[in-house]
Amino acid sequence: KNEAARMDFIGREKSLQEIEEAFAGGSNSVFLTGMGGIGKSEIAKMYAKKHKSEYDTIIFANYESDLKQLIASDQAIPVENLSRAVAAGGQAETLDDYYERKMNVLRKIMNRNTLLIIDNFDVEGDDEMDDIMSLPCHIIWTTRTDFSSWGFETVLVGPFQEIETLVALYEKIDRPHKEEAEQEAIRKIIELLEYHTFAVSLTAAQAKAAHMKPTQMYQKLSTEGLEIQTSSGFVRDKKDRRKMTAYMYIEKLFDFGKISDASLQLMRFMGVTPREGVDVGIFMECTGIDDYGIIDDLISKNWIRYDEENDRISLHMLIHEMVWKRLTPTVENCMTLLAGIDSKVNNAWNISYEENCQMESLVYSVMHAFEEPTKESFDYFEHFATFCWIQGNFDLSEDYEKKLYQLSCKEWGEWSVHTGAAALRVAAVYHNQADYASARPWYEKGYEIQNQVAPDTSENAQ
């Protein structure tokens, strides 16, 4: 799966050359390091586009939670004729077992003609990092963390030094402006945004959508309270990311962007989708939104990114952070999305593994976004947890099934049919990974509850 570089990519020849020199010098991993929104992902994609004739396989994968889950995902890293053994028809394969089996295959089939791009690796490290770096292929990591102190090959990506490059970027997204006053206004906008690539491209997109000349956009930014806080260096702590220039700019632009309520709700839904994005058709189906004009408008303004080749939509990571701060997705305000996802996975037993894989990343993303289920969403998350162990993600399923059991005890009482069924579902998670010793006490607990509250039912006999 290869994501195409954006049409507005410009400059960065020096960064591309440094990647080429690192690989030519024998390195198999290169870390593109810099602040959020500076253009690291686009550089990686442009390198892949420029060198595609040199690689038999190019994989672009978004880092979500950990590398083990990323490698084990057959959607993120597909291998022909290789898939995870799932629960239907026998015991499911654990995440750990499938990861090891798949890594053994990757070690055999990968070589220097394979390029793996791991995007948004914004962590201090990962338990499987050394294991992944040992793969016999070229790997580009994009990250906000500076890994150079660990001795890894690093390409530092900073703001453009030449203002003319960003002027060209602004005009490429908006339109050419020959008037001297407009050219000067573009330069003032760039200086105001401290040469930040994504901030400049987002401004240009807003200007184009609103039919505003640069002089008008600069006046708007200057008079409506845009305050920029300077930030430099690398951001290691999540709470410090919001101190970045681009993030503060995005917040302010968002305030006077006059985004409709329907668009705000759509962006709230997008906030709980995976970083790699979501298929447009699946997203529209799950949200119940039938007006593609809303998405088209947000795409035109750069609030939502559209991958035309794969027909997927996603949020830039800085906009993703802004959505969570300003729109605050919750179980309650995302109930429509949860119901839509539920309608596609609550019958996962009767759907093929390959079809279920299309929903995997979305289900997992929602469960990570909402770590605590509610009484109103209980049935949805029970279906999601069941979906997880059908697909072999036992860790996430076990964690959530236990939360659902505790919630059931709180809301319906420990001695209720509802809670007995919840205990049996915890047992099923262990049973389907062949951990019978752990399953037994939960089966006994569920039976004890059912025998107390519903002794003469077919469920209890079963």
Coordinates of C-alpha atoms in Angstrom, one line a residue:
K1 CA 0.0 0.0 0.0
N2 CA 1.7 3.2 -1.1
E3 CA 0.3 6.7 -0.3
A4 CA 1.0 9.2 -3.0
A5 CA 2.9 12.4 -2.3
R6 CA 0.7 15.5 -2.3
M7 CA 0.4 17.6 -5.4
D8 CA 1.5 20.7 -3.3
F9 CA 4.9 19.1 -2.4
I10 CA 7.7 21.5 -3.1
G11 CA 11.4 21.9 -2.2
R12 CA 13.1 19.6 0.3
E13 CA 15.7 18.4 -2.1
K14 CA 18.4 18.5 0.6
S15 CA 16.3 16.2 2.9
L16 CA 15.7 13.8 0.0
Q17 CA 19.4 13.8 -0.8
E18 CA 20.3 13.0 2.9
I19 CA 17.9 10.0 2.8
E20 CA 19.6 8.7 -0.4
E21 CA 23.1 9.2 1.1
A22 CA 22.1 7.3 4.3
F23 CA 20.8 4.3 2.4
A24 CA 23.7 4.4 0.0
G25 CA 26.1 4.4 2.9
G26 CA 24.7 1.1 4.2
S27 CA 22.0 2.3 6.7
N28 CA 18.8 0.4 6.5
S29 CA 16.8 2.8 8.8
V30 CA 16.5 6.6 8.5
F31 CA 14.6 8.7 11.0
L32 CA 13.0 11.9 9.6
T33 CA 12.8 14.1 12.7
G34 CA 11.1 17.4 13.3
M35 CA 8.2 19.3 14.8
G36 CA 4.6 18.4 13.9
G37 CA 3.4 19.6 10.5
I38 CA 6.8 20.5 9.2
G39 CA 6.5 18.1 6.2
K40 CA 8.2 14.8 7.3
S41 CA 5.5 12.5 5.9
E42 CA 5.4 14.3 2.6
I43 CA 9.2 14.0 2.3
A44 CA 9.0 10.2 2.9
K45 CA 6.2 9.9 0.3
M46 CA 8.2 12.0 -2.2
Y47 CA 11.3 9.8 -1.6
A48 CA 9.1 6.7 -2.4
K49 CA 7.7 8.3 -5.5
K50 CA 11.2 9.4 -6.7
H51 CA 12.7 6.0 -6.2
K52 CA 9.7 3.7 -6.9
S53 CA 11.6 2.0 -9.8
E54 CA 14.3 0.9 -7.4
Y55 CA 11.8 -1.0 -5.1
D56 CA 9.7 -4.0 -5.8
T57 CA 7.5 -3.2 -2.8
I58 CA 6.7 0.0 -1.0
I59 CA 4.6 0.0 2.2
F60 CA 3.3 3.1 4.0
A61 CA 2.1 2.3 7.5
N62 CA 0.8 4.6 10.2
Y63 CA 2.0 4.0 13.8
E64 CA -1.0 3.8 16.0
S65 CA -0.3 2.2 19.4
D66 CA 2.6 -0.2 19.1
L67 CA 4.8 -1.9 16.4
K68 CA 3.6 -5.4 17.3
Q69 CA 0.0 -4.5 16.4
L70 CA 1.2 -2.7 13.3
I71 CA 3.1 -5.7 11.9
A72 CA 0.3 -8.1 12.8
S73 CA -2.2 -6.0 11.0
D74 CA -2.9 -7.6 7.6
Q75 CA -4.5 -4.4 6.5
A76 CA -1.5 -2.2 7.4
I77 CA 1.1 -4.7 6.2
P78 CA -0.4 -7.2 3.8
V79 CA 1.5 -10.3 2.7
E80 CA 0.1 -12.5 -0.1
N81 CA -1.2 -15.9 1.1
L82 CA -0.5 -15.0 4.8
S83 CA -3.2 -14.3 7.3
R84 CA -4.0 -14.7 11.0
A85 CA -5.7 -17.9 12.1
V86 CA -9.1 -16.7 13.5
A87 CA -11.6 -18.0 15.9
A88 CA -14.2 -19.3 13.3
G89 CA -13.6 -23.0 12.9
G90 CA -11.0 -23.4 15.6
Q91 CA -8.8 -21.6 18.1
A92 CA -7.6 -18.2 17.1
E93 CA -4.0 -17.3 16.9
T94 CA -2.7 -14.9 19.5
L95 CA -1.2 -11.5 18.6
D96 CA 2.2 -12.6 19.9
D97 CA 2.2 -15.8 17.9
Y98 CA 1.1 -14.2 14.7
Y99 CA 3.6 -11.4 15.1
E100 CA 6.4 -13.9 15.4
R101 CA 5.2 -16.0 12.4
K102 CA 4.7 -13.0 10.2
M103 CA 8.1 -11.5 11.2
N104 CA 9.8 -14.8 10.2
V105 CA 8.0 -14.5 6.8
L106 CA 9.0 -10.9 6.4
R107 CA 12.7 -11.7 7.2
K108 CA 12.6 -14.2 4.3
I109 CA 10.8 -12.2 1.6
M110 CA 12.1 -8.6 2.4
N111 CA 15.3 -7.3 0.9
R112 CA 16.9 -3.9 0.0
N113 CA 14.2 -3.7 -2.8
T114 CA 11.6 -3.3 -0.1
L115 CA 10.8 0.1 1.4
L116 CA 8.8 0.4 4.6
I117 CA 7.7 3.8 5.8
I118 CA 6.5 4.0 9.4
D119 CA 4.7 7.3 9.8
N120 CA 4.0 9.2 13.0
F121 CA 6.4 7.2 15.3
D122 CA 5.9 9.9 17.9
V123 CA 7.2 7.9 20.9
E124 CA 10.4 7.5 22.9
G125 CA 10.7 3.9 21.7
D126 CA 8.9 0.6 21.3
D127 CA 9.6 -2.9 22.6
E128 CA 9.8 -4.3 19.1
M129 CA 11.9 -1.4 17.6
D130 CA 15.2 -3.3 17.4
D131 CA 13.3 -6.3 16.0
I132 CA 11.8 -4.2 13.2
M133 CA 15.1 -2.4 12.5
S134 CA 16.7 -5.8 11.9
L135 CA 14.4 -6.5 8.9
P136 CA 16.5 -6.7 5.7
C137 CA 14.8 -3.7 4.0
H138 CA 15.0 0.1 3.9
I139 CA 12.9 1.8 6.6
I140 CA 12.0 5.4 6.9
W141 CA 10.6 6.5 10.2
T142 CA 8.8 9.9 10.6
T143 CA 8.9 11.2 14.2
R144 CA 8.8 14.2 16.5
T145 CA 11.4 12.5 18.7
D146 CA 15.1 13.1 18.2
F147 CA 16.6 9.6 17.9
S148 CA 20.1 10.9 16.9
S149 CA 21.3 10.7 20.5
W150 CA 20.7 6.9 20.3
G151 CA 23.1 6.8 17.4
F152 CA 20.5 6.3 14.7
E153 CA 20.8 7.7 11.2
T154 CA 18.7 11.0 11.4
V155 CA 17.6 13.6 8.9
L156 CA 16.6 16.8 10.7
V157 CA 13.6 18.4 9.0
G158 CA 13.2 22.1 10.0
P159 CA 11.3 25.1 8.6
F160 CA 12.2 26.2 5.1
Q161 CA 15.0 28.7 5.2
E162 CA 14.2 30.3 1.8
I163 CA 10.9 32.3 2.0
E164 CA 10.5 32.0 -1.8
T165 CA 9.9 28.3 -1.5
L166 CA 7.0 28.9 0.8
V167 CA 5.7 31.7 -1.4
A168 CA 5.6 29.2 -4.2
L169 CA 3.8 26.7 -2.0
Y170 CA 1.2 29.3 -1.0
E171 CA 0.6 30.2 -4.7
K172 CA 0.5 26.5 -5.7
I173 CA -2.4 25.8 -3.3
D174 CA -4.2 29.2 -3.7
R175 CA -3.4 30.8 -7.1
P176 CA -0.6 33.0 -8.6
H177 CA -0.6 36.6 -7.4
K178 CA 1.4 39.0 -9.5
E179 CA 0.6 42.3 -7.7
E180 CA 3.4 43.5 -5.5
A181 CA 1.1 44.2 -2.6
E182 CA -0.2 40.6 -2.7
Q183 CA 3.3 39.2 -2.9
E184 CA 4.3 41.2 0.1
A185 CA 1.2 40.0 2.0
I186 CA 2.1 36.4 1.3
R187 CA 5.6 37.1 2.8
K188 CA 4.1 38.7 5.9
I189 CA 1.7 35.7 6.4
I190 CA 4.7 33.3 6.1
E191 CA 6.7 35.3 8.7
L192 CA 3.7 35.5 11.0
L193 CA 3.5 31.7 10.8
E194 CA 7.3 31.3 11.4
Y195 CA 7.8 29.5 8.1
H196 CA 5.8 26.5 9.3
T197 CA 5.0 24.3 6.2
F198 CA 1.6 23.0 7.2
A199 CA 0.4 26.3 8.7
V200 CA 1.2 28.0 5.4
S201 CA -0.5 25.4 3.3
L202 CA -3.6 25.4 5.5
T203 CA -3.8 29.2 5.3
A204 CA -3.5 29.1 1.5
A205 CA -6.3 26.5 1.4
Q206 CA -8.6 28.7 3.6
A207 CA -7.8 31.7 1.4
K208 CA -8.7 29.8 -1.8
A209 CA -11.9 28.4 -0.4
A210 CA -13.0 31.9 0.8
H211 CA -11.8 33.7 -2.4
M212 CA -9.6 35.9 -0.2
K213 CA -6.6 37.7 -1.6
P214 CA -3.4 37.5 0.5
T215 CA -3.8 41.1 1.7
Q216 CA -7.3 40.2 3.0
M217 CA -6.1 37.0 4.7
Y218 CA -3.2 38.9 6.3
Q219 CA -5.5 41.6 7.6
K220 CA -7.9 38.9 8.9
L221 CA -5.1 37.1 10.7
S222 CA -3.7 40.3 12.1
T223 CA -6.9 41.8 13.4
E224 CA -8.7 38.8 14.8
G225 CA -6.3 38.1 17.6
L226 CA -3.8 35.6 16.1
E227 CA -1.1 35.2 18.6
I228 CA 1.8 32.9 17.8
Q229 CA 4.0 31.4 20.5
T230 CA 7.5 30.5 19.3
S231 CA 8.5 26.9 19.7
S232 CA 11.6 25.1 18.6
G233 CA 13.4 21.8 19.1
F234 CA 11.8 18.4 19.5
V235 CA 8.6 17.6 21.4
R236 CA 8.9 14.6 23.6
D237 CA 5.9 15.1 25.9
K238 CA 2.4 15.1 24.5
K239 CA 1.4 18.0 26.7
D240 CA 4.1 20.2 25.2
R241 CA 3.0 19.6 21.6
R242 CA 0.3 22.2 22.1
K243 CA 3.0 24.8 22.6
M244 CA 3.9 24.5 18.9
T245 CA 3.5 27.5 16.6
A246 CA 1.4 25.5 14.1
Y247 CA -1.0 24.1 16.7
M248 CA -1.8 27.6 18.1
Y249 CA -2.3 28.9 14.6
I250 CA -4.7 26.1 13.7
E251 CA -6.7 26.7 16.9
K252 CA -7.1 30.4 16.0
L253 CA -7.9 29.8 12.4
F254 CA -10.4 27.2 13.5
D255 CA -12.2 29.8 15.7
F256 CA -12.9 32.2 12.8
G257 CA -13.2 29.5 10.1
K258 CA -17.0 29.5 10.3
I259 CA -17.3 25.8 10.1
S260 CA -20.9 24.5 10.1
D261 CA -22.3 22.4 12.9
A262 CA -22.6 19.4 10.5
S263 CA -18.9 19.8 9.5
L264 CA -17.9 20.1 13.2
Q265 CA -19.7 16.8 13.9
L266 CA -18.1 15.1 11.0
M267 CA -14.6 16.3 12.2
R268 CA -15.5 15.0 15.7
F269 CA -16.2 11.6 14.2
M270 CA -12.9 11.8 12.3
G271 CA -11.1 12.4 15.6
V272 CA -11.7 8.8 16.6
T273 CA -10.7 7.2 13.3
P274 CA -7.2 5.7 12.9
R275 CA -4.3 7.9 11.8
E276 CA -4.0 6.0 8.6
G277 CA -7.5 7.2 7.8
V278 CA -10.7 5.5 6.8
D279 CA -12.3 4.4 3.6
V280 CA -14.7 7.2 2.5
G281 CA -17.6 4.8 1.8
I282 CA -17.3 3.0 5.1
F283 CA -17.1 6.3 7.0
M284 CA -20.2 7.7 5.3
E285 CA -22.0 4.4 5.9
C286 CA -21.1 4.4 9.6
T287 CA -21.9 8.0 10.3
G288 CA -25.1 8.1 8.3
I289 CA -23.9 11.2 6.5
D290 CA -25.1 11.3 2.9
D291 CA -24.0 14.7 1.9
Y292 CA -20.6 14.3 0.3
G293 CA -20.5 18.1 -0.1
I294 CA -19.6 18.4 3.6
I295 CA -16.5 16.3 3.1
D296 CA -15.6 18.0 -0.1
D297 CA -15.8 21.4 1.6
L298 CA -13.5 20.3 4.4
I299 CA -11.1 18.7 1.9
S300 CA -10.9 21.9 -0.1
K301 CA -10.0 23.8 3.1
N302 CA -7.4 21.2 4.1
W303 CA -9.2 20.4 7.4
I304 CA -9.5 16.8 6.0
R305 CA -7.0 15.1 3.8
Y306 CA -8.1 13.0 0.9
D307 CA -6.0 10.1 -0.5
E308 CA -7.5 9.8 -4.0
E309 CA -5.6 6.7 -4.9
N310 CA -7.0 4.7 -2.0
D311 CA -10.2 6.7 -1.5
R312 CA -9.5 7.4 2.1
I313 CA -9.8 10.4 4.3
S314 CA -7.8 11.3 7.4
L315 CA -6.8 14.2 9.7
H316 CA -3.4 15.8 9.9
M317 CA -2.0 14.9 13.3
L318 CA -2.1 18.6 14.4
I319 CA -5.7 18.9 13.4
H320 CA -6.4 15.6 15.1
E321 CA -5.0 17.0 18.4
M322 CA -7.0 20.2 17.9
V323 CA -10.2 18.2 17.4
W324 CA -9.7 16.4 20.7
K325 CA -9.0 19.6 22.5
R326 CA -11.8 21.8 21.0
L327 CA -14.5 19.3 20.0
T328 CA -13.9 16.7 22.6
P329 CA -15.2 13.4 21.1
T330 CA -17.1 11.3 23.7
V331 CA -19.1 8.2 23.7
E332 CA -22.3 10.3 24.0
N333 CA -21.6 12.7 21.2
C334 CA -20.3 9.9 18.9
M335 CA -23.1 7.5 19.5
T336 CA -24.3 7.7 15.8
L337 CA -20.8 6.6 14.7
L338 CA -20.7 3.8 17.3
A339 CA -24.1 2.5 16.1
G340 CA -22.9 2.6 12.5
I341 CA -19.8 0.6 13.2
D342 CA -21.8 -1.8 15.3
S343 CA -24.1 -2.4 12.3
K344 CA -21.1 -3.6 10.3
V345 CA -19.4 -5.8 12.9
N346 CA -22.1 -7.3 15.2
N347 CA -22.4 -10.2 12.8
A348 CA -18.7 -10.8 12.5
W349 CA -19.0 -14.5 13.0
N350 CA -20.8 -14.8 9.6
I351 CA -18.4 -12.5 7.7
S352 CA -15.1 -13.5 6.2
Y353 CA -11.8 -12.7 7.9
E354 CA -10.8 -10.5 4.9
E355 CA -14.0 -8.5 5.1
N356 CA -13.6 -8.1 8.9
C357 CA -10.1 -6.8 8.3
Q358 CA -11.6 -3.8 6.5
M359 CA -13.1 -2.8 9.8
E360 CA -10.2 -3.7 12.1
S361 CA -8.4 -0.5 12.4
L362 CA -11.6 1.6 12.8
V363 CA -12.9 -0.7 15.6
Y364 CA -9.5 -0.7 17.4
S365 CA -9.2 3.1 17.1
V366 CA -12.6 3.6 18.6
M367 CA -11.9 1.3 21.5
H368 CA -8.6 3.0 22.2
A369 CA -10.3 6.4 22.0
F370 CA -13.0 5.5 24.4
E371 CA -11.3 3.4 27.1
E372 CA -14.3 3.3 29.4
P373 CA -17.7 2.0 28.1
T374 CA -21.0 3.4 29.3
K375 CA -24.3 1.8 30.1
E376 CA -25.8 3.3 27.0
S377 CA -23.0 2.0 24.8
F378 CA -22.7 -1.4 26.5
D379 CA -24.1 -3.5 23.6
Y380 CA -21.9 -1.7 21.0
F381 CA -18.7 -2.3 22.9
E382 CA -19.6 -5.8 23.7
H383 CA -19.9 -6.5 20.0
F384 CA -16.6 -4.6 19.4
A385 CA -14.8 -6.7 22.1
T386 CA -16.2 -9.9 20.5
F387 CA -15.0 -8.7 17.1
C388 CA -11.5 -8.3 18.6
W389 CA -11.2 -11.9 19.7
I390 CA -12.7 -13.2 16.5
Q391 CA -9.9 -11.3 14.8
G392 CA -7.3 -12.6 17.3
N393 CA -6.8 -9.3 19.2
F394 CA -7.1 -11.0 22.6
D395 CA -5.3 -8.3 24.7
L396 CA -7.7 -5.6 23.7
S397 CA -10.7 -7.9 24.0
E398 CA -9.7 -9.2 27.4
D399 CA -9.2 -5.7 28.7
Y400 CA -12.6 -4.5 27.5
E401 CA -14.6 -7.6 28.4
K402 CA -13.4 -7.2 32.0
K403 CA -14.4 -3.5 31.9
L404 CA -17.9 -4.5 30.6
Y405 CA -18.2 -7.1 33.4
Q406 CA -17.4 -4.4 36.0
L407 CA -19.8 -2.0 34.4
S408 CA -22.5 -4.7 34.4
C409 CA -22.0 -5.3 38.1
K410 CA -22.4 -1.6 38.8
E411 CA -25.4 -1.0 36.6
W412 CA -27.4 -4.2 36.8
G413 CA -26.0 -5.8 40.0
E414 CA -23.5 -8.7 40.4
W415 CA -26.4 -11.2 40.5
S416 CA -28.1 -10.6 37.2
V417 CA -28.5 -12.4 33.9
H418 CA -26.7 -9.5 32.3
T419 CA -23.7 -9.8 34.5
G420 CA -23.7 -13.6 34.2
A421 CA -23.5 -13.3 30.4
A422 CA -20.7 -10.7 30.8
A423 CA -18.7 -13.2 32.9
L424 CA -19.2 -15.9 30.3
R425 CA -17.8 -13.6 27.6
V426 CA -14.6 -13.0 29.6
A427 CA -14.4 -16.8 29.7
A428 CA -14.8 -17.0 25.9
V429 CA -11.9 -14.7 25.3
Y430 CA -9.6 -17.0 27.3
H431 CA -11.2 -20.1 25.8
N432 CA -10.6 -19.0 22.2
Q433 CA -6.9 -18.5 22.8
A434 CA -6.7 -21.9 24.4
D435 CA -6.0 -20.5 27.9
Y436 CA -8.4 -23.0 29.5
A437 CA -7.0 -22.5 33.0
S438 CA -7.9 -18.8 32.9
A439 CA -11.3 -19.5 31.3
R440 CA -12.5 -22.0 33.9
P441 CA -13.1 -19.6 36.9
W442 CA -14.9 -17.2 34.6
Y443 CA -17.1 -20.0 33.3
E444 CA -17.8 -21.1 36.9
K445 CA -18.6 -17.5 37.9
G446 CA -21.0 -17.1 35.0
Y447 CA -22.7 -20.4 35.7
E448 CA -23.0 -19.6 39.4
I449 CA -24.7 -16.3 38.6
Q450 CA -27.0 -17.8 36.0
N451 CA -27.9 -20.7 38.3
Q452 CA -29.0 -18.2 40.9
V453 CA -31.0 -15.8 38.8
A454 CA -32.3 -18.0 35.8
P455 CA -31.9 -21.7 36.7
D456 CA -34.7 -22.9 34.4
T457 CA -33.6 -21.2 31.2
S458 CA -32.0 -22.7 28.1
E459 CA -29.0 -20.3 28.5
N460 CA -28.3 -21.8 31.9
A461 CA -28.6 -25.4 30.6
Q462 CA -26.1 -24.5 27.9

